[in-house]
mmCIF file with all atom_site columns, C-alpha atoms in Angstrom:
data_model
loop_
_atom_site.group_PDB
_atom_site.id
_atom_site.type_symbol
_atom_site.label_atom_id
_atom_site.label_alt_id
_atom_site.label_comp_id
_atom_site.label_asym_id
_atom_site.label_entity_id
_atom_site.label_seq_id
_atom_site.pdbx_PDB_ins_code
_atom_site.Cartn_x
_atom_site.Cartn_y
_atom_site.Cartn_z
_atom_site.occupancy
_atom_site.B_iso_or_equiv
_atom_site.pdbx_formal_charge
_atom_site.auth_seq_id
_atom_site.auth_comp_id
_atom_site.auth_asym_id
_atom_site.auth_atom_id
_atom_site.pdbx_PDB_model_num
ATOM 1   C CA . UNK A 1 1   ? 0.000  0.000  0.000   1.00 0.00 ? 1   UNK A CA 1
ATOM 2   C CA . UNK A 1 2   ? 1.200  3.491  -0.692  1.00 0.00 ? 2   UNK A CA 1
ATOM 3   C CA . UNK A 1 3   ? 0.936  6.430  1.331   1.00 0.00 ? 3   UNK A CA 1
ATOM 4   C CA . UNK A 1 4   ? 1.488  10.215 0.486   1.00 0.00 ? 4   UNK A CA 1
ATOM 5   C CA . UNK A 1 5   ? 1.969  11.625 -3.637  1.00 0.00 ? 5   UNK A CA 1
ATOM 6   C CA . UNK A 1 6   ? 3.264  8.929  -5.873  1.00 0.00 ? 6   UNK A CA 1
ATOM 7   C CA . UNK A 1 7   ? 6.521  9.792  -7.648  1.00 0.00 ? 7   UNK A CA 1
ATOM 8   C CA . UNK A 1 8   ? 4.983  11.779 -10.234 1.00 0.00 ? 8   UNK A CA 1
ATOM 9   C CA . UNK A 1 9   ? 2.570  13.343 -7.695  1.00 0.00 ? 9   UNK A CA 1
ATOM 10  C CA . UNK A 1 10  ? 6.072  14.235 -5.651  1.00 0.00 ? 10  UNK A CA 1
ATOM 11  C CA . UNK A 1 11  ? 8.168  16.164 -8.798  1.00 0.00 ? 11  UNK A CA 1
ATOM 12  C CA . UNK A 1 12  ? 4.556  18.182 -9.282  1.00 0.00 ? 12  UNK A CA 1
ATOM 13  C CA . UNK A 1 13  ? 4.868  19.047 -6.021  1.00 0.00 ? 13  UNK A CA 1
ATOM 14  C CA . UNK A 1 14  ? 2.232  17.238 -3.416  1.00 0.00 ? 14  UNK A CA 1
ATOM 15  C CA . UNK A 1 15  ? -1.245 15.331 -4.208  1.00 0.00 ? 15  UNK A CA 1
ATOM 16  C CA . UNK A 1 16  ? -2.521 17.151 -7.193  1.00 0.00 ? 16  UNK A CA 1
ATOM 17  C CA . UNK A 1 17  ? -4.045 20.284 -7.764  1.00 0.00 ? 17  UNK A CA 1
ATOM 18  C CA . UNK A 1 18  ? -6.271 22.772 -9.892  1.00 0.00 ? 18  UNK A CA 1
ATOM 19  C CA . UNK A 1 19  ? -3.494 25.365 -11.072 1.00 0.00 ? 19  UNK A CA 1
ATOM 20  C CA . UNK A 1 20  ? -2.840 24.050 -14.377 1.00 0.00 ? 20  UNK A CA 1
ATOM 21  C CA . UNK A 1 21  ? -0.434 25.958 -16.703 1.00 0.00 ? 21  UNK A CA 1
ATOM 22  C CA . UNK A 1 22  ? 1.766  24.969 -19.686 1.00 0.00 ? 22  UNK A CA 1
ATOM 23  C CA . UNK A 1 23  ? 4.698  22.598 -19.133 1.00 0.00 ? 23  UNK A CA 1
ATOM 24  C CA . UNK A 1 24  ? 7.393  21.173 -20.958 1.00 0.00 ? 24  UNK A CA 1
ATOM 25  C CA . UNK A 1 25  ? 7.528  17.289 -21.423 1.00 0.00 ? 25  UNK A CA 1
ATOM 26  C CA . UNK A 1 26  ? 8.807  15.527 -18.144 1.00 0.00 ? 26  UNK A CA 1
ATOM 27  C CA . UNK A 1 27  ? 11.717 12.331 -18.306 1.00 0.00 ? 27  UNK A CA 1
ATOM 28  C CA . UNK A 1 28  ? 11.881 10.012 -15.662 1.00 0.00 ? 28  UNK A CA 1
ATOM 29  C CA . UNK A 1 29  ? 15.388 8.392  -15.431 1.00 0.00 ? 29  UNK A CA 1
ATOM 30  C CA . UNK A 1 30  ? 16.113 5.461  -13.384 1.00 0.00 ? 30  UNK A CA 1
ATOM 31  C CA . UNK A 1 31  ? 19.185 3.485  -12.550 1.00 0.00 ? 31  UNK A CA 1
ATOM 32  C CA . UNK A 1 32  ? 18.678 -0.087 -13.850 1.00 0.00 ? 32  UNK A CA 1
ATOM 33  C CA . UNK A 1 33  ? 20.455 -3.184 -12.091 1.00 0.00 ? 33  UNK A CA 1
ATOM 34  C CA . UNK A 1 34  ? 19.188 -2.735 -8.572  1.00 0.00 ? 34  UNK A CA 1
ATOM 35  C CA . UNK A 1 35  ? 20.377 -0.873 -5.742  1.00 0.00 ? 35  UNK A CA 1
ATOM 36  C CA . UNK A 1 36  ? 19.887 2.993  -4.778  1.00 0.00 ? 36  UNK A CA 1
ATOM 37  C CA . UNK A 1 37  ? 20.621 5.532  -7.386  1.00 0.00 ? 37  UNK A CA 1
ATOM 38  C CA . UNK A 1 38  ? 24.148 6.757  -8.089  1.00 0.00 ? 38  UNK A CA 1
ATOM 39  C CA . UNK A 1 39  ? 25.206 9.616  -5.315  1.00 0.00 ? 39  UNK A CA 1
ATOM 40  C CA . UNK A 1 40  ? 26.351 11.908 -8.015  1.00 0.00 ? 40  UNK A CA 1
ATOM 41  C CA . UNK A 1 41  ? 22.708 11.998 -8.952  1.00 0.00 ? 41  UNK A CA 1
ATOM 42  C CA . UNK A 1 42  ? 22.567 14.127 -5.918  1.00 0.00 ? 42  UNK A CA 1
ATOM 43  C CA . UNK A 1 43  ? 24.233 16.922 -8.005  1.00 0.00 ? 43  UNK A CA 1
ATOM 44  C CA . UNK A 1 44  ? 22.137 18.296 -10.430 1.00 0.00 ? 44  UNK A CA 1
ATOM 45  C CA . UNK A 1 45  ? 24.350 19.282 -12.629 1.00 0.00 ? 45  UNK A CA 1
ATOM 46  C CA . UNK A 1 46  ? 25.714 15.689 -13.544 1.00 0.00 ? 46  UNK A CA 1
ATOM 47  C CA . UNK A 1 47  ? 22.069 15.097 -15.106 1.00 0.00 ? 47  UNK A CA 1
ATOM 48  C CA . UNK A 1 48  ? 22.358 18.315 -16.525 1.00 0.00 ? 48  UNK A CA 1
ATOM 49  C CA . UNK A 1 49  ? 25.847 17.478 -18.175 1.00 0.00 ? 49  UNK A CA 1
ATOM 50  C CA . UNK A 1 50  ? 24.640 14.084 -19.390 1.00 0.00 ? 50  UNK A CA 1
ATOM 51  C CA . UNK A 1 51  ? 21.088 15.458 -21.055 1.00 0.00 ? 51  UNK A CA 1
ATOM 52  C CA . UNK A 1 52  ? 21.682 19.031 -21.590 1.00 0.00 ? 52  UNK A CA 1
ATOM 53  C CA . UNK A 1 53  ? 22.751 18.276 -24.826 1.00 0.00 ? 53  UNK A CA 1
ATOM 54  C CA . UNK A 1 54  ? 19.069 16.996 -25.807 1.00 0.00 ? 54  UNK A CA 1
ATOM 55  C CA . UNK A 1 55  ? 17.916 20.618 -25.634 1.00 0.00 ? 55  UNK A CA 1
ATOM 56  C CA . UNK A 1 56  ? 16.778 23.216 -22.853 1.00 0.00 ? 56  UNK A CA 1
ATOM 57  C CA . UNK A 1 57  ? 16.169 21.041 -19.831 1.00 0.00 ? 57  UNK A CA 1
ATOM 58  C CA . UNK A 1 58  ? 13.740 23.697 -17.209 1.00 0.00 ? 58  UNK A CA 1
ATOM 59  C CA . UNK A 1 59  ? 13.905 21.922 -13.953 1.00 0.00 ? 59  UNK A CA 1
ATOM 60  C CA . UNK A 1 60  ? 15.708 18.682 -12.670 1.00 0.00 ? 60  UNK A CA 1
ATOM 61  C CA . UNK A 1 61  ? 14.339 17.029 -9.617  1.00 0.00 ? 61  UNK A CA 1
ATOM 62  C CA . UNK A 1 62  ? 16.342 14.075 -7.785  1.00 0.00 ? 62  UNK A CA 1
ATOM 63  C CA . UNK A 1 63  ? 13.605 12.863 -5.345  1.00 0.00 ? 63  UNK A CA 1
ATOM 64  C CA . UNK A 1 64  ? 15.016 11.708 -1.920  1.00 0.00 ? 64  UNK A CA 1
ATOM 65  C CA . UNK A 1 65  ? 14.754 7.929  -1.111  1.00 0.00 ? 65  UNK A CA 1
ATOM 66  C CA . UNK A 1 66  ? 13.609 7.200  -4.817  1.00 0.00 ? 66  UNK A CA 1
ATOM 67  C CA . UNK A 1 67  ? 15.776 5.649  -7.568  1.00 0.00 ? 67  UNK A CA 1
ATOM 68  C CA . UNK A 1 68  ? 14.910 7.941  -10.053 1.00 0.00 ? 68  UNK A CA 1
ATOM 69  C CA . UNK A 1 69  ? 15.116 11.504 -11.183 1.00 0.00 ? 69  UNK A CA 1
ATOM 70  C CA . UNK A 1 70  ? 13.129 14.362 -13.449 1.00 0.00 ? 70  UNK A CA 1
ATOM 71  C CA . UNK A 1 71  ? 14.150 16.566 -16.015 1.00 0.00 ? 71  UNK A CA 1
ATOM 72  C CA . UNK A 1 72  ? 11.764 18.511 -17.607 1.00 0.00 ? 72  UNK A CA 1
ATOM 73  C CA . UNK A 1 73  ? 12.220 19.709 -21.566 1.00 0.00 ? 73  UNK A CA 1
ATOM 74  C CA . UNK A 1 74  ? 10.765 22.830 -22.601 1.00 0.00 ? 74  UNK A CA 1
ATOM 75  C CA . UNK A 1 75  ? 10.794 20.933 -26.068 1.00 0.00 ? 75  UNK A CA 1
ATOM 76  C CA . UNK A 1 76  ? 8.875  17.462 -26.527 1.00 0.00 ? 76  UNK A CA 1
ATOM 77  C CA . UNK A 1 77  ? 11.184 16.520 -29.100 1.00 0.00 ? 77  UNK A CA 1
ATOM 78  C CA . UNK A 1 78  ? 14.328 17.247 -26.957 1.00 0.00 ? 78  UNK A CA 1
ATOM 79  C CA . UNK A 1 79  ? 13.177 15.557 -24.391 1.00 0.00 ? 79  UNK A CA 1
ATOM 80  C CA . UNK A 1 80  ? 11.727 12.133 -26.586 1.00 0.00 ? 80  UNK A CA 1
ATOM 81  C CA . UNK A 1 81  ? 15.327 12.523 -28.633 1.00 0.00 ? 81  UNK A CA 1
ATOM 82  C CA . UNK A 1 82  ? 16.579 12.324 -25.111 1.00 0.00 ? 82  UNK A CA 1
ATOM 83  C CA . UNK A 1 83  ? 14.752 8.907  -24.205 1.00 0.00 ? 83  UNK A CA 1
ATOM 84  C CA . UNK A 1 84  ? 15.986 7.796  -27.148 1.00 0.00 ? 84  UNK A CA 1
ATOM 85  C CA . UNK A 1 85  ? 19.482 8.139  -27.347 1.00 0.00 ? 85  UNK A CA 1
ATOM 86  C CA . UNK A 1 86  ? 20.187 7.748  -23.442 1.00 0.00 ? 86  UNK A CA 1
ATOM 87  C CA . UNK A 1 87  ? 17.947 4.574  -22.765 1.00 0.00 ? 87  UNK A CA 1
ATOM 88  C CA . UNK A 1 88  ? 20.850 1.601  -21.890 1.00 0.00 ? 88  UNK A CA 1
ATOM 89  C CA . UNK A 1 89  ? 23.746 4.338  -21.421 1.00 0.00 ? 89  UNK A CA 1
ATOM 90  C CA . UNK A 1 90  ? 25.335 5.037  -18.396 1.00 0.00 ? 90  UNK A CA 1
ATOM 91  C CA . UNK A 1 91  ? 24.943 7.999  -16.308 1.00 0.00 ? 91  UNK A CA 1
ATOM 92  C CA . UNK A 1 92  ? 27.666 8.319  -13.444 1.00 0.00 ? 92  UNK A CA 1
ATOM 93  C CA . UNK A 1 93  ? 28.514 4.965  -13.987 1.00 0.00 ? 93  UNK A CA 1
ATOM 94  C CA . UNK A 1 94  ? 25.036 3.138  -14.075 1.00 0.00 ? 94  UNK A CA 1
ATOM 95  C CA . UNK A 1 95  ? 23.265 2.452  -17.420 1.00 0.00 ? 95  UNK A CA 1
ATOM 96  C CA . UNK A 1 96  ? 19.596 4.378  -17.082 1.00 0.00 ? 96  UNK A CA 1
ATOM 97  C CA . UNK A 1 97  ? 16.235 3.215  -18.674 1.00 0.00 ? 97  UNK A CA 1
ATOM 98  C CA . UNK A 1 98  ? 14.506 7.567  -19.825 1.00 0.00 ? 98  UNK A CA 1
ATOM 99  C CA . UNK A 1 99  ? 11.248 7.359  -20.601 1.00 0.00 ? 99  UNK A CA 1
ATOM 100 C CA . UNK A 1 100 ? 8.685  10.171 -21.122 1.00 0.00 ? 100 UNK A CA 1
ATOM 101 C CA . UNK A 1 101 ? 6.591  10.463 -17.617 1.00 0.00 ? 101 UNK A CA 1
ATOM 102 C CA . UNK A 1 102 ? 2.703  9.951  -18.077 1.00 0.00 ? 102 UNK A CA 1
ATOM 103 C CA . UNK A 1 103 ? 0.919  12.620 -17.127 1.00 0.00 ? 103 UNK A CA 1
#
């Protein structure tokens, strides 16, 4: 059973929510093999150095306790080119599955 925001409730920012304005396109990147997430992940601007090449990235969340991390795209196709080419590459040393968060 889960309690509190899921992990896509928790980069929005709590439970949900009527103040709805325009986003850009949200990738969630986890660590595959098992285990926690690498610590550099910690530092925001390792993701940033790996996927800033994709395009603008607006935010970057590394949720505490969670083996994943959010960068939001101002630019869909940055961010599915992103998915794309860093699926099964490594990332501080661990290879990352990037997909496009549902929304």
């Amino acid at each position: 059973m889960v309690h509190g925001p899921n992990t896509e409730a928790a980069f929005w920012g709590g439970q949900g929510g009527s103040l709805r304005y325009e986003l850009g396109t949200v990738v969630v990147i986890r660590a595959t093999g098992g285990g926690p997430r690498p610590a550099e992940w910690s530092r925001k601007a390792k993701l940033q150095e790996a996927f800033g090449d994709f395009g603008h990235i607006l935010r970057v969340e590394v949720p505490a306790g969670l083996n994943c991390a959010y960068l939001e795209f101002d630019d869909r196709r940055d961010a599915e080119d992103a998915v794309k080419e860093m699926t099964g590459k490594k990332v501080c040393g661990r290879a990352v599955l990037a997909e496009i968060a549902r929304s």
